[in-house]
PDB file of C-alpha atoms in Angstrom:
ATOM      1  CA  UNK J1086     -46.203 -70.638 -13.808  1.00 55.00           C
ATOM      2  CA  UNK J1087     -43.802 -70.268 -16.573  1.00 59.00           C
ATOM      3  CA  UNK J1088     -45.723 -67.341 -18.524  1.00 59.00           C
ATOM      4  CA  UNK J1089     -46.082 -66.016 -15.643  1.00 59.00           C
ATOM      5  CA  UNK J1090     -42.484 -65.964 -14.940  1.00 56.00           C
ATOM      6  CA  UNK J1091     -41.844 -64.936 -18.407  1.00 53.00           C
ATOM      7  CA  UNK J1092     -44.101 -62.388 -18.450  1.00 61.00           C
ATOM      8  CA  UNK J1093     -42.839 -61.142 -15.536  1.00 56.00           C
ATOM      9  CA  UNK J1094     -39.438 -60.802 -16.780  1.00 56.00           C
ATOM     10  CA  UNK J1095     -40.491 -59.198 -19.900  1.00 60.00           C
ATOM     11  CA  UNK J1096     -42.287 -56.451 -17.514  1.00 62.00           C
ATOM     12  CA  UNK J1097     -39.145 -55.666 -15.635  1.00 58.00           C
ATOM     13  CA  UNK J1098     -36.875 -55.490 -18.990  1.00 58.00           C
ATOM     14  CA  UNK J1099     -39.609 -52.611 -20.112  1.00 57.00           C
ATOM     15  CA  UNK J1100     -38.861 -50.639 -16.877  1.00 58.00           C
ATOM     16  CA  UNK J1101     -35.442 -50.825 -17.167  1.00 58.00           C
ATOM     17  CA  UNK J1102     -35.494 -49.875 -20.688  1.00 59.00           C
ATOM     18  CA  UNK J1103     -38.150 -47.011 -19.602  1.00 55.00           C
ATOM     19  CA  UNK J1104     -35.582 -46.026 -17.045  1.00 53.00           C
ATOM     20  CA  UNK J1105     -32.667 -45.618 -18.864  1.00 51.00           C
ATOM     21  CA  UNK J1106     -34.755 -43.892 -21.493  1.00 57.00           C
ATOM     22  CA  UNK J1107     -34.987 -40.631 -19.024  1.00 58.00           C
ATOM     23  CA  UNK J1108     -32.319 -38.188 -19.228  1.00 69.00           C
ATOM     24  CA  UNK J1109     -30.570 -37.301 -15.552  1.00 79.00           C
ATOM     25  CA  UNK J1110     -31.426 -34.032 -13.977  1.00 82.00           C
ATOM     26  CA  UNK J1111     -28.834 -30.834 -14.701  1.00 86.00           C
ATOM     27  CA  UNK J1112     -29.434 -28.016 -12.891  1.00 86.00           C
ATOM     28  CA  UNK J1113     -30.067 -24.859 -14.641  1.00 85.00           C
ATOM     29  CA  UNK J1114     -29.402 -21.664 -12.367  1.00 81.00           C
ATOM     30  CA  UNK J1115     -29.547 -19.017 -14.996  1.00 81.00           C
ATOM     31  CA  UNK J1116     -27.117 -15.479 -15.579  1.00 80.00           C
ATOM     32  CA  UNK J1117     -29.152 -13.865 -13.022  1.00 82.00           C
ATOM     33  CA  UNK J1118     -29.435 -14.199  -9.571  1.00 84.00           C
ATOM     34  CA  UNK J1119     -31.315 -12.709  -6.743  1.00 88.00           C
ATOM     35  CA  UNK J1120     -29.277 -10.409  -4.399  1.00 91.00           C
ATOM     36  CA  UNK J1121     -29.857 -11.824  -0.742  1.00 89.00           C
ATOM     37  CA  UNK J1122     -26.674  -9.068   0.653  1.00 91.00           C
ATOM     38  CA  UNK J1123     -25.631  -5.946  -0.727  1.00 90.00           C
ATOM     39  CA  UNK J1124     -21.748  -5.185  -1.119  1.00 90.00           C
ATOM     40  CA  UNK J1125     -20.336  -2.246   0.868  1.00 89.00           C
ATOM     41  CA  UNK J1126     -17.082  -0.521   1.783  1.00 85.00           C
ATOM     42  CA  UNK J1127     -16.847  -3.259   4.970  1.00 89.00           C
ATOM     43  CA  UNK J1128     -17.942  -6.989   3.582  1.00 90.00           C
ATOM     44  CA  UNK J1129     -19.108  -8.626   0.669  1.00 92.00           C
ATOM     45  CA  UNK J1130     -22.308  -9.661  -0.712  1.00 91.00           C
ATOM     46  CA  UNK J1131     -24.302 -12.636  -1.906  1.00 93.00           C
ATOM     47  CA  UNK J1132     -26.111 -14.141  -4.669  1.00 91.00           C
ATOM     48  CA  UNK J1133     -28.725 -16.656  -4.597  1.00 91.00           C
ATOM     49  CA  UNK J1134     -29.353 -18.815  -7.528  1.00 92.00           C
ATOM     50  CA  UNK J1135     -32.593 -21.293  -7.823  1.00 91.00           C
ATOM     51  CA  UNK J1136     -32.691 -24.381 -10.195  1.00 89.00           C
ATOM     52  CA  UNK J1137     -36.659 -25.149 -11.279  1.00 84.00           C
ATOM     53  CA  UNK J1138     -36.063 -28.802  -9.335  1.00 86.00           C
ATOM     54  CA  UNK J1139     -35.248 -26.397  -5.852  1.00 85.00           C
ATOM     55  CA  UNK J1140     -31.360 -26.936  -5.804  1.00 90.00           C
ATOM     56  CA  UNK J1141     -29.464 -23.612  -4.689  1.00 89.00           C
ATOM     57  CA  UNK J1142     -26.271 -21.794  -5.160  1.00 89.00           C
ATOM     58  CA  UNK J1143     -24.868 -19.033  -3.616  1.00 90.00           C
ATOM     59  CA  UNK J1144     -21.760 -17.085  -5.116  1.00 90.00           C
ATOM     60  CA  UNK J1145     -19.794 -13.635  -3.178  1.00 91.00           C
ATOM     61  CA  UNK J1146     -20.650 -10.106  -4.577  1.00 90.00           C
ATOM     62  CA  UNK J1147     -17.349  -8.445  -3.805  1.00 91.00           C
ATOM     63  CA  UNK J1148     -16.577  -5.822  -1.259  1.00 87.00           C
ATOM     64  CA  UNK J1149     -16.162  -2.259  -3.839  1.00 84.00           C
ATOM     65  CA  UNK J1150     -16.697   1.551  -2.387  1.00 79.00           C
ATOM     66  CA  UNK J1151     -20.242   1.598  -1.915  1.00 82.00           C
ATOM     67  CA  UNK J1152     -20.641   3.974   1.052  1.00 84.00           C
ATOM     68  CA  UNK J1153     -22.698   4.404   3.173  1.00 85.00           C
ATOM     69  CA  UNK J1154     -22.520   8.616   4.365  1.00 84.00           C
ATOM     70  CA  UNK J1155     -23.754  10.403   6.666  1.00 85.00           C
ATOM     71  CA  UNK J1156     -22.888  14.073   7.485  1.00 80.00           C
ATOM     72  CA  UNK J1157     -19.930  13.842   5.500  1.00 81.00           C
ATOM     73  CA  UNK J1158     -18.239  10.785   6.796  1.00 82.00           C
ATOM     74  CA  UNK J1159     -19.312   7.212   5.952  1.00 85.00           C
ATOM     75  CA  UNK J1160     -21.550   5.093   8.583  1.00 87.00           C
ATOM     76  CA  UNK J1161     -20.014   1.378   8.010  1.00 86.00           C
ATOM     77  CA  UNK J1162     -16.081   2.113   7.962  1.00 84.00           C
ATOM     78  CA  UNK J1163     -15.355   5.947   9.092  1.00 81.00           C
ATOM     79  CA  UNK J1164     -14.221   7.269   5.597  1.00 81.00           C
ATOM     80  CA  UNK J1165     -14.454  10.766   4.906  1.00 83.00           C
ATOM     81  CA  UNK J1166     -16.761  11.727   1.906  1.00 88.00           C
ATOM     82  CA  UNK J1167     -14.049  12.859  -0.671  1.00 92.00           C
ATOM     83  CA  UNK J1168     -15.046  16.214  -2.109  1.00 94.00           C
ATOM     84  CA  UNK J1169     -16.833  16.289  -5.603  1.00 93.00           C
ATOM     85  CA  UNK J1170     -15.935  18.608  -8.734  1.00 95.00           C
ATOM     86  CA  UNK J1171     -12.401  18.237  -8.011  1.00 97.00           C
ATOM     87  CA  UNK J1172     -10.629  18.233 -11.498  1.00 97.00           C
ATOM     88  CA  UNK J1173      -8.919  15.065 -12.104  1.00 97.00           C
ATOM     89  CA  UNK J1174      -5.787  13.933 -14.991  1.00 96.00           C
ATOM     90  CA  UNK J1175      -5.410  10.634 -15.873  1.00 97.00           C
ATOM     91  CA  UNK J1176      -1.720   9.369 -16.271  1.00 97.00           C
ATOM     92  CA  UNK J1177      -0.426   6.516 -18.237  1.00 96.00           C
ATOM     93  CA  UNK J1178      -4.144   4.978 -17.664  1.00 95.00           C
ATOM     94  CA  UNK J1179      -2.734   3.647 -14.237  1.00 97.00           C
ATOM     95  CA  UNK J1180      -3.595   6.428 -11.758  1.00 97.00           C
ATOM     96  CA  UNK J1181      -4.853   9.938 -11.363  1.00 98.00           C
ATOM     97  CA  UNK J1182      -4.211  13.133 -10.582  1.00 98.00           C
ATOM     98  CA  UNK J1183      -5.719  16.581  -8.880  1.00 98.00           C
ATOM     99  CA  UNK J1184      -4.933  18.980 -11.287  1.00 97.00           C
ATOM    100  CA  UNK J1185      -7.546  21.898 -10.808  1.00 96.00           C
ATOM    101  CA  UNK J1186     -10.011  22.912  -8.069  1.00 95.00           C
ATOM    102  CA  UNK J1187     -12.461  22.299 -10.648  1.00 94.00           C
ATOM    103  CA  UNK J1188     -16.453  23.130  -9.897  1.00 95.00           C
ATOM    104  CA  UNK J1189     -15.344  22.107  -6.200  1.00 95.00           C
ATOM    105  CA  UNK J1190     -16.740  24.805  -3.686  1.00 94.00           C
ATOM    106  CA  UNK J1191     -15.370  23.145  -0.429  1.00 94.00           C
ATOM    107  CA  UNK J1192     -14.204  25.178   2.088  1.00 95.00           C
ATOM    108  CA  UNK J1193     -12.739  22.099   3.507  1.00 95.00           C
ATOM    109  CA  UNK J1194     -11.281  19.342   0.464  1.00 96.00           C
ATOM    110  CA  UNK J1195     -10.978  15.953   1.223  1.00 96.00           C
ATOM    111  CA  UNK J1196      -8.774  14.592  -1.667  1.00 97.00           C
ATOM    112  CA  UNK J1197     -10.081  11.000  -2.949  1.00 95.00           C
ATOM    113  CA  UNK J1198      -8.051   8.287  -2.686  1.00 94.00           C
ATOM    114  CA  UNK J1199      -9.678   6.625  -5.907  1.00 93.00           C
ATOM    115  CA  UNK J1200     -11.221   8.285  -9.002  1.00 93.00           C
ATOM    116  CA  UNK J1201     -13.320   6.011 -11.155  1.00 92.00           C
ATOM    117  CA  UNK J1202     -11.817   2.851 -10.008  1.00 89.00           C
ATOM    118  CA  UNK J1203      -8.254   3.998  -9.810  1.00 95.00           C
ATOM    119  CA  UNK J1204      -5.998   5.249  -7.052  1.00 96.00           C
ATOM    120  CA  UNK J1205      -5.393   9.246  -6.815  1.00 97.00           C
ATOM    121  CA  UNK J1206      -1.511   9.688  -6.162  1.00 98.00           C
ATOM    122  CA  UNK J1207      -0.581  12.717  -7.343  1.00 98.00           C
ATOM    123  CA  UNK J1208      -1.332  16.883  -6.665  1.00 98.00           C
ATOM    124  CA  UNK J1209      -0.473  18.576 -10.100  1.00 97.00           C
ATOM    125  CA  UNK J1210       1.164  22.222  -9.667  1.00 96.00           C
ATOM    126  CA  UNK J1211      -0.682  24.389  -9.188  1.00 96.00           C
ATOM    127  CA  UNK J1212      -3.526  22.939  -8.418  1.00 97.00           C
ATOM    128  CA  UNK J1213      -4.917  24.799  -5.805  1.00 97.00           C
ATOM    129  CA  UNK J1214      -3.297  28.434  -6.502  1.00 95.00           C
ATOM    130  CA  UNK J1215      -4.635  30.987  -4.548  1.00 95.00           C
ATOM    131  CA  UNK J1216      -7.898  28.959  -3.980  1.00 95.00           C
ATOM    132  CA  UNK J1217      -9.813  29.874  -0.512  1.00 95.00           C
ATOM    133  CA  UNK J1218      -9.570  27.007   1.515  1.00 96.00           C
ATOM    134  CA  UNK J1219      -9.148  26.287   4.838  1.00 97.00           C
ATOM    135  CA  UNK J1220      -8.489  22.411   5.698  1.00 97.00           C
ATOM    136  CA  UNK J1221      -7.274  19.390   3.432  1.00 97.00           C
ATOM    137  CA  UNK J1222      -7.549  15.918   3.384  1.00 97.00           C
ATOM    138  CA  UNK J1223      -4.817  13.734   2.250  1.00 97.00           C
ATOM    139  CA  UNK J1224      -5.363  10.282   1.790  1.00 96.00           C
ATOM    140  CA  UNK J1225      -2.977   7.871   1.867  1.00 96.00           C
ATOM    141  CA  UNK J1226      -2.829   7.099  -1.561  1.00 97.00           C
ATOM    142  CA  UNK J1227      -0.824  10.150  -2.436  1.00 98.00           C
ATOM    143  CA  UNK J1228       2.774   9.837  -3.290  1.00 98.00           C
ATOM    144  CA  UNK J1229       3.377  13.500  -5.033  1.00 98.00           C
ATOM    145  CA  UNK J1230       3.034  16.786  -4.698  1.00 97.00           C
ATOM    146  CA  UNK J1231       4.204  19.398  -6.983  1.00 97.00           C
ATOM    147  CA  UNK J1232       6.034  22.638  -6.480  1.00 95.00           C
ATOM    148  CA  UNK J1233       3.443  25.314  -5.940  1.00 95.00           C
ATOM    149  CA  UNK J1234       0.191  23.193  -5.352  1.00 96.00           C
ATOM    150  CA  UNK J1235      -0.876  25.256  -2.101  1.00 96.00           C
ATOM    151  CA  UNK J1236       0.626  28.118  -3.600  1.00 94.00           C
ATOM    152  CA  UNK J1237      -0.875  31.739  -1.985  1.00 94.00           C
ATOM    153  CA  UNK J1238      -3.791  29.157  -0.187  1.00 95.00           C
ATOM    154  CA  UNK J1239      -3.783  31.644   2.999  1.00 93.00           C
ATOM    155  CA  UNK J1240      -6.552  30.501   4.286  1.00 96.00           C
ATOM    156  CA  UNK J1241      -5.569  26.803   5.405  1.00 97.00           C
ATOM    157  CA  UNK J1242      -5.342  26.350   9.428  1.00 97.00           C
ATOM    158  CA  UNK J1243      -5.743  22.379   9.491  1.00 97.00           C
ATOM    159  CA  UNK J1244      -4.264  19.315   7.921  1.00 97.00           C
ATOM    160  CA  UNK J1245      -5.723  16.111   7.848  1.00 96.00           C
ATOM    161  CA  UNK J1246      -4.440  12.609   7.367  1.00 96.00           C
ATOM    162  CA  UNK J1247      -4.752   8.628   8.806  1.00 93.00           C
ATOM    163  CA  UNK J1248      -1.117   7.553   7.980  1.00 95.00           C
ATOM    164  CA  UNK J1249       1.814   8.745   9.408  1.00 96.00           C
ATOM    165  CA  UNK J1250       3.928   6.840   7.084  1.00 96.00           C
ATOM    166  CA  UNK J1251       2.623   7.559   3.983  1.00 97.00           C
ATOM    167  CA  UNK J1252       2.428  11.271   4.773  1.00 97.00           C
ATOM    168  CA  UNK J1253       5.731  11.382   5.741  1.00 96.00           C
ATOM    169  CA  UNK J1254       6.952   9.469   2.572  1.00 96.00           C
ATOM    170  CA  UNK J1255       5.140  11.868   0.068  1.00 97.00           C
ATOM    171  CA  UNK J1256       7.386  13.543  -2.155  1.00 97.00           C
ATOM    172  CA  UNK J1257       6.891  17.363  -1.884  1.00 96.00           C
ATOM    173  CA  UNK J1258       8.121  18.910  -4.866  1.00 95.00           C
ATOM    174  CA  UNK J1259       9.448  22.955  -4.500  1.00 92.00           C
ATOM    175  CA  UNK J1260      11.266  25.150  -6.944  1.00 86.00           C
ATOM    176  CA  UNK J1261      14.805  26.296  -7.172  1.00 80.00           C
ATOM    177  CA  UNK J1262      14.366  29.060  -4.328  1.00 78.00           C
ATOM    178  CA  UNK J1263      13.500  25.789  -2.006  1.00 75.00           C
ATOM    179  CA  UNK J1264      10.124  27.601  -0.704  1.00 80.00           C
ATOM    180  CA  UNK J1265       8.059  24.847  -0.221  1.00 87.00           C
ATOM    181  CA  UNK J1266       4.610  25.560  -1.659  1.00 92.00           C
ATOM    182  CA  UNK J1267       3.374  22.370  -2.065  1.00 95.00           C
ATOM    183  CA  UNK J1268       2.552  20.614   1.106  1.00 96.00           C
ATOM    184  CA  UNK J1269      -0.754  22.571   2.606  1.00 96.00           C
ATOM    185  CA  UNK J1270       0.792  22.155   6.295  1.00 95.00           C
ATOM    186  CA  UNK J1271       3.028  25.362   5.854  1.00 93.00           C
ATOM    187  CA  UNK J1272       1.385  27.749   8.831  1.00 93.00           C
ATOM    188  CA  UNK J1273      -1.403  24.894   9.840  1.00 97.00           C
ATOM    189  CA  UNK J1274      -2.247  22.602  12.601  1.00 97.00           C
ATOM    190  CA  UNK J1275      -1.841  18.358  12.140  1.00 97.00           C
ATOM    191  CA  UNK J1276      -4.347  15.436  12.826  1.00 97.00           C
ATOM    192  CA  UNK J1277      -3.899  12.341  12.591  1.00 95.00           C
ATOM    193  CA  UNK J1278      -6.567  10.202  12.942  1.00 91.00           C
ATOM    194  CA  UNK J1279      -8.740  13.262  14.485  1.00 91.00           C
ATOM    195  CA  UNK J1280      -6.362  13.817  16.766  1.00 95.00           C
ATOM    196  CA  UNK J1281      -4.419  17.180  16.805  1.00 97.00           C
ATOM    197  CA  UNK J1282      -0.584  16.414  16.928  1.00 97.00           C
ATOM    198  CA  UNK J1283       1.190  18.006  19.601  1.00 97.00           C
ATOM    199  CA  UNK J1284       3.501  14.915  20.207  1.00 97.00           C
ATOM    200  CA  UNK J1285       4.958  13.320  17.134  1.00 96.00           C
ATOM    201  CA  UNK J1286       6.665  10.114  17.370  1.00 95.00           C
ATOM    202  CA  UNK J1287       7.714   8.332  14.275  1.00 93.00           C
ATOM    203  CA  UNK J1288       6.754   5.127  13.761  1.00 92.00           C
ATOM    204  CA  UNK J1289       9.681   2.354  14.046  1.00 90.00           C
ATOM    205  CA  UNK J1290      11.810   2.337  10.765  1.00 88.00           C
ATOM    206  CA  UNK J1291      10.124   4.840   9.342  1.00 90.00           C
ATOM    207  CA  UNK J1292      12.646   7.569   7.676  1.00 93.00           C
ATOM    208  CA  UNK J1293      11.066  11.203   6.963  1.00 95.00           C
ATOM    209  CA  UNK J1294      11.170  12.983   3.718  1.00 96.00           C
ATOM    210  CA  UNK J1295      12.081  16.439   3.251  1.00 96.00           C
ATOM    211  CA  UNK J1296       9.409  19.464   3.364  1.00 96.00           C
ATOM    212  CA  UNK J1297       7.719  16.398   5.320  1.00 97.00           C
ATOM    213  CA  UNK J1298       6.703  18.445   8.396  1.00 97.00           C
ATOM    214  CA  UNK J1299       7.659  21.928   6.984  1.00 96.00           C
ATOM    215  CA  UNK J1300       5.775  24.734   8.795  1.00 95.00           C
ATOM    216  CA  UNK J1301       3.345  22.692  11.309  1.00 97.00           C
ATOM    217  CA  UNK J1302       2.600  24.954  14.060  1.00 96.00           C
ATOM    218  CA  UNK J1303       0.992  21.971  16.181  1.00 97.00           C
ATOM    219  CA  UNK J1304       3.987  19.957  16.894  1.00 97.00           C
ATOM    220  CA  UNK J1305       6.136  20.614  20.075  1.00 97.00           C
ATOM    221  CA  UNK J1306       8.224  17.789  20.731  1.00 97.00           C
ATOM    222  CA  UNK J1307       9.313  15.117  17.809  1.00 96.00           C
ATOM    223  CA  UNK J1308      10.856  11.934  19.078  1.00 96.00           C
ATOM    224  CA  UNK J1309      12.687   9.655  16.586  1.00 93.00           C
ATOM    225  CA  UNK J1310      12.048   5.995  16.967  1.00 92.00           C
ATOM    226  CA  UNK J1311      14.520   3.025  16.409  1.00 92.00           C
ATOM    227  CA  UNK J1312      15.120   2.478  13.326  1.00 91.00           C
ATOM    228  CA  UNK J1313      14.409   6.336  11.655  1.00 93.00           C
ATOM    229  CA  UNK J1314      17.876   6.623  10.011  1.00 93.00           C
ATOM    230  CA  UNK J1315      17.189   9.762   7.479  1.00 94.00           C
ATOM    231  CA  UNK J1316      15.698  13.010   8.486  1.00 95.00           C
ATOM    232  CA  UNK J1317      14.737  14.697   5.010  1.00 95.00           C
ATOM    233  CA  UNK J1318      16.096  18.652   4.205  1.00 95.00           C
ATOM    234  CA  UNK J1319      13.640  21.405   5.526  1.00 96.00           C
ATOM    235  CA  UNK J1320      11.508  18.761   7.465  1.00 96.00           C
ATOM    236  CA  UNK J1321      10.927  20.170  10.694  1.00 96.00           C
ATOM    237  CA  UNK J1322      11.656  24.106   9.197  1.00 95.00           C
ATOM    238  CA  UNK J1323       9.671  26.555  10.547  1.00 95.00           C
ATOM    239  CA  UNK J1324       7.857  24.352  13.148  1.00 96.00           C
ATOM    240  CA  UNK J1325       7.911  27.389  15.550  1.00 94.00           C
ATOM    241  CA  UNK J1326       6.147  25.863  18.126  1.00 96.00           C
ATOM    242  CA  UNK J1327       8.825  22.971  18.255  1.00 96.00           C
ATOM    243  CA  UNK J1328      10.196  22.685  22.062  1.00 96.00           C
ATOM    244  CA  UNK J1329      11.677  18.948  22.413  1.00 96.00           C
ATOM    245  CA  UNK J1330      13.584  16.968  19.781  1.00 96.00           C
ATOM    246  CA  UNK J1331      14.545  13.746  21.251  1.00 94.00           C
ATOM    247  CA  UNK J1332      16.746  11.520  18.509  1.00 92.00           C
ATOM    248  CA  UNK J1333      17.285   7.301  18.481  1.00 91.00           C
ATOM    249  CA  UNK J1334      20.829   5.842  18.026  1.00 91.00           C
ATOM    250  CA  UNK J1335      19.897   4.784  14.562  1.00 92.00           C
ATOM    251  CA  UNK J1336      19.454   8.356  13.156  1.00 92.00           C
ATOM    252  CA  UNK J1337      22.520   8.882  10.975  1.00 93.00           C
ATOM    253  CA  UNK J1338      21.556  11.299   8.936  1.00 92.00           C
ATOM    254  CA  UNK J1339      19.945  14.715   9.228  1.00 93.00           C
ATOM    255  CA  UNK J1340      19.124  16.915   5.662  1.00 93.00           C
ATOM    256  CA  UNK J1341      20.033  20.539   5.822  1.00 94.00           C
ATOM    257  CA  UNK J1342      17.868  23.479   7.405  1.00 95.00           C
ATOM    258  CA  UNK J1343      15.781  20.066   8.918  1.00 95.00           C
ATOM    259  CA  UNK J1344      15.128  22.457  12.356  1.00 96.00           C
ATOM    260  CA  UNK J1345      16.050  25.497  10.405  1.00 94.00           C
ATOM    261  CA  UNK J1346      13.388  28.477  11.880  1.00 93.00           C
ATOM    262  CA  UNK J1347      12.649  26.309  14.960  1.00 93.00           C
ATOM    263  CA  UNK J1348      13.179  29.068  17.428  1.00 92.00           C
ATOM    264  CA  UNK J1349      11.567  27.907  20.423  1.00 91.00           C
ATOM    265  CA  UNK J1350      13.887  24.774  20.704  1.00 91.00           C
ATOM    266  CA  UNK J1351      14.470  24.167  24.560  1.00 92.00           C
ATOM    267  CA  UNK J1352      15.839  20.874  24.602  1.00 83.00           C
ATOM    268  CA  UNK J1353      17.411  18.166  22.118  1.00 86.00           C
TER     269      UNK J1353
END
């Protein structure tokens, strides 16, 4: 019975030893994974990872600008295809700008609002001289627009855009002589959103640059909401289809020539 015992004993020291002998599991999931979702412009994706024992892990494949288009606008999240062969200049490595049409041969441009993982904020002068064009695009990534950018563009009849706001905060640049040659809405119709802009409200707080509205022949009444306390120089001049201009108590001040060629005024 004792040998037994002892023998016993001996056996279960041997399995413990044994045991502690075998090195614990870690899980190896390697550098590359298997791509169970695609990114796109509207969610993000996903990566599956498989350890040899069966463990998994998953890890997010960012949302980026993948798009998804379809007769020029983008099936998943509306966006308009920006036009290609547009000549870009890249400042300070932080942003870029249009500075030529480039190898473009749009009739209608749709400015980018990003160029190679950068935002596009700026129209250099010049940039579309004289080109034949008839609509434009501008995203809401632009802030500038220099003096002469539209310059002799005769053939432009529609302006495009999605924010009020930033549209009306872009800085139009002119020259001395205060012609403004920059913003493409000089003689053409507004939409916002798709929708042609007869009625323009401003959104609440929101204060309009000058040139901002220069030369829109869609609008017909403008009414100023609380908070608009700055109406920019030239921003409403030579709206000649402007009827109605309805102002807020908070509008203090109004820039020179702001109405200036806005003959068919009926009522303010």
């Amino acid at each position: 019975m004792k040998k037994a015992f002892v023998t016993l004993l001996i056996s279960l020291l041997f399995l413990a030893s044994c045991k502690a002998e075998i090195p614990e599991h870690i899980c190896s999931f390697g550098t590359e994974g298997e791509v169970v979702r695609k990114a796109n412009c509207t969610e993000d994706g996903e990566l599956l990872f498989v350890c040899e024992c069966g463990k998994e892990k998953r890890e997010v494949i960012p949302r980026d600008d993948t798009h998804d288009y379809a007769d020029g606008k983008c099936t998943l999240c509306g966006k308009i295809k920006p036009s290609e062969g547009l000549k870009m200049k890249l400042i300070n490595n932080e942003y870029y700008s249009v500075s030529r049409l480039g190898d473009c041969t749009d009739k209608d441009i749709v400015i980018p609002d990003t160029y190679e993982g950068l935002p596009v904020k700026q129209i250099e002068r010049n940039a579309f001289l004289r080109a034949d064009i008839e609509s434009v695009y501008i995203p809401s990534s632009i802030q500038t627009i220099k003096a002469s950018a539209f310059a002799q563009c005769k053939n432009i009849k529609s302006v495009y855009i999605n924010d009020l706001v930033a549209f009306m905060s872009i800085d139009f640049q002119v020259d001395k002589d205060h012609v403004c040659k920059s913003n493409p809405l000089n003689g053409a119709v507004l939409y916002l959103c798709g929708e042609l802009v007869t009625d323009l409200v401003t959104p609440e707080g929101a204060q309009i640059a000058p040139f901002a509205f220069f030369g829109c022949t869609s609008i017909k009444k403008v009414t100023f909401s609380e908070g608009t306390t700055h109406v920019g120089e030239y921003a409403f001049a030579e709206c000649t289809a402007l009827e109605t201009v309805r102002f807020s108590s908070t509008v203090e001040v109004v820039g020179i020539y702001a109405f200036d060629g806005c003959e068919a005024i009926k009522e303010v």
